[in-house]
């Protein structure tokens, strides 16, 4: 997985080594095994699409090794929701905010565990001391992969999955484009203004949704 990430990033960033500090084979609570990928802050240098590449290869490895998928508990799913909210609201400011429903869908369906090392001093306050999550602190690398990798690059990831004959169809409706109907025969794509909601002061706007510019 690291070697593939080196090739994808052309060996010019630290992400393949420092951004993926550990890859483990862990156990579900029914004693089946799954691949557990630990991310760290330097994964940012890889970019959104490349950062998700280890997840695709992890699922492919599970297929080759004939081991099962990651099966999260309800508490683990909600831990990711809490952590993503803190990450997006307090630690980084991104133009597109991933909703709790989208986070739940990613964690429940991703066949590989998106784990990570702690990168912030800030801790979660509700879903703490979970057995398979090694820290109560915010895991910036894992949150980055969820928010800016899986959530935003869903269509591209789906292409990679299809190349390896993997079932990632759950990605198709993750970032669903809204289609509005004016009549039975006419419909149009509704402008998606989500990326304008969290624009940082001083950032230039080159184009508005569905506008030429």
Short mmCIF file of C-alpha atoms in Angstrom, two decimals:
data_model
loop_
_atom_site.label_atom_id
_atom_site.label_comp_id
_atom_site.label_asym_id
_atom_site.label_seq_id
_atom_site.Cartn_x
_atom_site.Cartn_y
_atom_site.Cartn_z
CA UNK A 1 0.00 0.00 0.00
CA UNK A 2 2.81 2.40 0.86
CA UNK A 3 4.69 1.49 -2.32
CA UNK A 4 1.59 2.20 -4.41
CA UNK A 5 1.15 5.54 -2.63
CA UNK A 6 4.78 6.40 -3.43
CA UNK A 7 4.10 5.67 -7.11
CA UNK A 8 0.86 7.65 -7.18
CA UNK A 9 2.51 10.69 -5.53
CA UNK A 10 5.66 10.22 -7.70
CA UNK A 11 7.85 9.99 -4.61
CA UNK A 12 8.01 13.74 -4.02
CA UNK A 13 6.10 14.01 -0.72
CA UNK A 14 6.44 12.43 2.73
CA UNK A 15 2.84 11.16 2.77
CA UNK A 16 3.52 7.47 1.93
CA UNK A 17 5.80 6.99 4.96
CA UNK A 18 4.93 9.66 7.52
CA UNK A 19 1.29 9.94 6.46
CA UNK A 20 0.61 6.20 6.86
CA UNK A 21 2.58 5.27 9.99
CA UNK A 22 0.98 1.85 10.46
CA UNK A 23 -1.07 -0.79 8.65
CA UNK A 24 -2.37 -3.61 10.82
CA UNK A 25 -4.61 -6.64 10.67
CA UNK A 26 -7.09 -6.23 13.51
CA UNK A 27 -10.10 -8.19 14.75
CA UNK A 28 -13.82 -7.56 14.70
CA UNK A 29 -15.76 -8.49 17.82
CA UNK A 30 -16.88 -11.73 16.12
CA UNK A 31 -13.15 -12.68 15.77
CA UNK A 32 -13.06 -12.08 12.00
CA UNK A 33 -10.11 -10.04 10.76
CA UNK A 34 -9.88 -6.79 8.79
CA UNK A 35 -7.25 -4.32 7.61
CA UNK A 36 -6.72 -1.34 9.91
CA UNK A 37 -5.00 1.67 8.28
CA UNK A 38 -3.51 4.37 10.51
CA UNK A 39 -3.25 7.85 9.03
CA UNK A 40 -1.31 10.85 10.33
CA UNK A 41 -1.19 14.56 9.51
CA UNK A 42 1.40 14.40 6.66
CA UNK A 43 -1.13 12.48 4.52
CA UNK A 44 -2.37 15.96 3.57
CA UNK A 45 0.55 16.28 1.16
CA UNK A 46 -0.73 13.37 -0.93
CA UNK A 47 -3.94 15.14 -1.95
CA UNK A 48 -7.52 13.90 -1.55
CA UNK A 49 -7.55 11.19 -4.22
CA UNK A 50 -4.16 9.68 -3.41
CA UNK A 51 -4.92 9.71 0.32
CA UNK A 52 -7.81 7.31 -0.26
CA UNK A 53 -5.74 4.97 -2.45
CA UNK A 54 -4.60 2.81 0.52
CA UNK A 55 -8.26 2.15 1.38
CA UNK A 56 -8.92 0.74 -2.08
CA UNK A 57 -5.76 -1.36 -1.95
CA UNK A 58 -6.63 -2.44 1.59
CA UNK A 59 -9.97 -3.79 0.39
CA UNK A 60 -8.17 -5.53 -2.48
CA UNK A 61 -5.71 -7.04 0.00
CA UNK A 62 -8.61 -8.30 2.13
CA UNK A 63 -9.98 -9.99 -0.96
CA UNK A 64 -6.63 -11.65 -1.72
CA UNK A 65 -6.11 -12.69 1.91
CA UNK A 66 -9.72 -13.90 2.19
CA UNK A 67 -10.39 -11.91 5.36
CA UNK A 68 -13.54 -10.00 6.28
CA UNK A 69 -14.42 -6.30 6.21
CA UNK A 70 -14.30 -3.85 9.11
CA UNK A 71 -17.51 -4.08 11.13
CA UNK A 72 -17.86 -0.92 13.27
CA UNK A 73 -19.99 -0.77 16.41
CA UNK A 74 -22.60 1.98 16.81
CA UNK A 75 -20.37 3.68 19.38
CA UNK A 76 -17.42 3.66 16.96
CA UNK A 77 -19.57 5.19 14.20
CA UNK A 78 -20.73 7.97 16.52
CA UNK A 79 -17.14 8.57 17.66
CA UNK A 80 -16.25 9.39 14.05
CA UNK A 81 -19.24 11.73 13.81
CA UNK A 82 -18.21 13.56 16.99
CA UNK A 83 -14.58 13.70 15.91
CA UNK A 84 -15.35 14.99 12.41
CA UNK A 85 -17.56 17.74 13.85
CA UNK A 86 -14.80 18.93 16.19
CA UNK A 87 -12.22 18.68 13.39
CA UNK A 88 -14.30 20.74 10.96
CA UNK A 89 -15.69 23.28 13.43
CA UNK A 90 -12.70 23.94 15.68
CA UNK A 91 -9.48 22.76 14.04
CA UNK A 92 -9.63 23.39 10.29
CA UNK A 93 -11.85 25.52 8.10
CA UNK A 94 -12.90 23.87 4.86
CA UNK A 95 -15.14 25.16 2.12
CA UNK A 96 -17.26 22.01 2.07
CA UNK A 97 -18.46 20.57 5.35
CA UNK A 98 -19.24 16.85 5.55
CA UNK A 99 -22.54 16.15 7.30
CA UNK A 100 -22.98 13.64 10.16
CA UNK A 101 -25.12 11.49 7.84
CA UNK A 102 -22.31 11.37 5.28
CA UNK A 103 -19.77 10.43 7.97
CA UNK A 104 -22.05 7.61 9.20
CA UNK A 105 -22.44 6.30 5.66
CA UNK A 106 -18.68 6.31 5.06
CA UNK A 107 -17.78 4.51 8.30
CA UNK A 108 -20.59 1.95 8.06
CA UNK A 109 -19.77 1.05 4.46
CA UNK A 110 -16.00 1.45 4.11
CA UNK A 111 -14.61 -2.11 4.12
CA UNK A 112 -11.31 -0.98 5.65
CA UNK A 113 -10.94 0.78 9.00
CA UNK A 114 -9.88 4.44 8.71
CA UNK A 115 -7.88 4.73 11.91
CA UNK A 116 -5.18 7.17 12.89
CA UNK A 117 -2.63 8.60 15.27
CA UNK A 118 -3.61 11.57 17.46
CA UNK A 119 -2.57 14.88 15.91
CA UNK A 120 -4.31 17.43 18.16
CA UNK A 121 -4.41 18.12 21.89
CA UNK A 122 -8.20 18.47 21.68
CA UNK A 123 -10.09 15.39 22.90
CA UNK A 124 -13.58 14.06 22.26
CA UNK A 125 -15.95 14.41 25.21
CA UNK A 126 -18.64 11.79 24.58
CA UNK A 127 -17.36 8.67 22.83
CA UNK A 128 -14.19 8.07 24.80
CA UNK A 129 -12.04 5.06 25.74
CA UNK A 130 -13.26 2.83 22.92
CA UNK A 131 -11.42 -0.46 22.69
CA UNK A 132 -10.40 -0.32 19.03
CA UNK A 133 -9.67 3.41 18.88
CA UNK A 134 -6.29 3.96 20.57
CA UNK A 135 -6.77 7.59 21.64
CA UNK A 136 -9.35 10.10 22.87
CA UNK A 137 -7.58 12.89 20.99
CA UNK A 138 -8.54 14.08 17.51
CA UNK A 139 -6.98 11.99 14.72
CA UNK A 140 -6.36 14.67 12.11
CA UNK A 141 -5.05 12.34 9.40
CA UNK A 142 -8.06 10.04 9.59
CA UNK A 143 -10.49 12.99 9.60
CA UNK A 144 -8.72 14.49 6.60
CA UNK A 145 -9.11 11.25 4.65
CA UNK A 146 -12.81 11.03 5.54
CA UNK A 147 -13.68 14.68 4.85
CA UNK A 148 -11.42 15.59 1.94
CA UNK A 149 -10.75 12.14 0.56
CA UNK A 150 -13.72 9.78 0.62
CA UNK A 151 -16.46 12.42 0.83
CA UNK A 152 -15.16 14.75 -1.86
CA UNK A 153 -13.52 12.32 -4.29
CA UNK A 154 -16.26 9.68 -4.30
CA UNK A 155 -16.66 9.47 -8.09
CA UNK A 156 -12.94 9.10 -8.71
CA UNK A 157 -12.57 6.48 -5.97
CA UNK A 158 -15.42 4.52 -7.52
CA UNK A 159 -13.46 4.35 -10.78
CA UNK A 160 -10.45 2.83 -8.97
CA UNK A 161 -12.71 0.31 -7.23
CA UNK A 162 -14.29 -0.79 -10.50
CA UNK A 163 -10.82 -1.34 -12.00
CA UNK A 164 -10.12 -3.88 -9.23
CA UNK A 165 -13.64 -5.40 -9.34
CA UNK A 166 -14.43 -4.18 -5.82
CA UNK A 167 -17.93 -3.32 -4.64
CA UNK A 168 -17.92 0.34 -3.60
CA UNK A 169 -21.34 1.18 -5.06
CA UNK A 170 -22.30 2.88 -1.80
CA UNK A 171 -20.17 5.83 -2.96
CA UNK A 172 -22.53 6.63 -5.84
CA UNK A 173 -25.01 8.61 -3.76
CA UNK A 174 -22.55 10.09 -1.28
CA UNK A 175 -22.30 13.48 -3.00
CA UNK A 176 -25.57 13.37 -4.84
CA UNK A 177 -26.38 16.17 -7.28
CA UNK A 178 -29.82 17.60 -6.73
CA UNK A 179 -32.09 17.54 -9.78
CA UNK A 180 -35.12 19.79 -9.76
CA UNK A 181 -38.14 19.41 -12.01
CA UNK A 182 -40.06 22.34 -13.47
CA UNK A 183 -42.58 20.06 -15.14
CA UNK A 184 -43.04 16.42 -16.07
CA UNK A 185 -40.87 16.85 -19.15
CA UNK A 186 -38.27 19.40 -17.97
CA UNK A 187 -35.64 19.13 -15.27
CA UNK A 188 -32.40 20.90 -14.40
CA UNK A 189 -29.42 20.56 -12.10
CA UNK A 190 -29.85 22.68 -9.00
CA UNK A 191 -26.82 24.93 -8.25
CA UNK A 192 -24.79 23.50 -5.39
CA UNK A 193 -23.86 26.40 -3.10
CA UNK A 194 -22.35 24.21 -0.40
CA UNK A 195 -18.77 25.25 -1.12
CA UNK A 196 -19.62 28.95 -0.62
CA UNK A 197 -20.89 28.47 2.93
CA UNK A 198 -17.47 28.42 4.60
CA UNK A 199 -15.32 30.68 2.45
CA UNK A 200 -12.39 32.15 4.37
CA UNK A 201 -12.01 35.95 4.41
CA UNK A 202 -9.69 37.16 1.70
CA UNK A 203 -10.07 34.12 -0.55
CA UNK A 204 -10.96 35.02 -4.16
CA UNK A 205 -14.09 33.55 -5.73
CA UNK A 206 -13.53 32.60 -9.35
CA UNK A 207 -16.95 31.22 -10.09
CA UNK A 208 -20.41 30.88 -8.60
CA UNK A 209 -22.43 27.63 -8.82
CA UNK A 210 -23.65 26.88 -12.35
CA UNK A 211 -22.39 30.25 -13.62
CA UNK A 212 -19.89 30.93 -16.38
CA UNK A 213 -16.74 32.57 -15.05
#
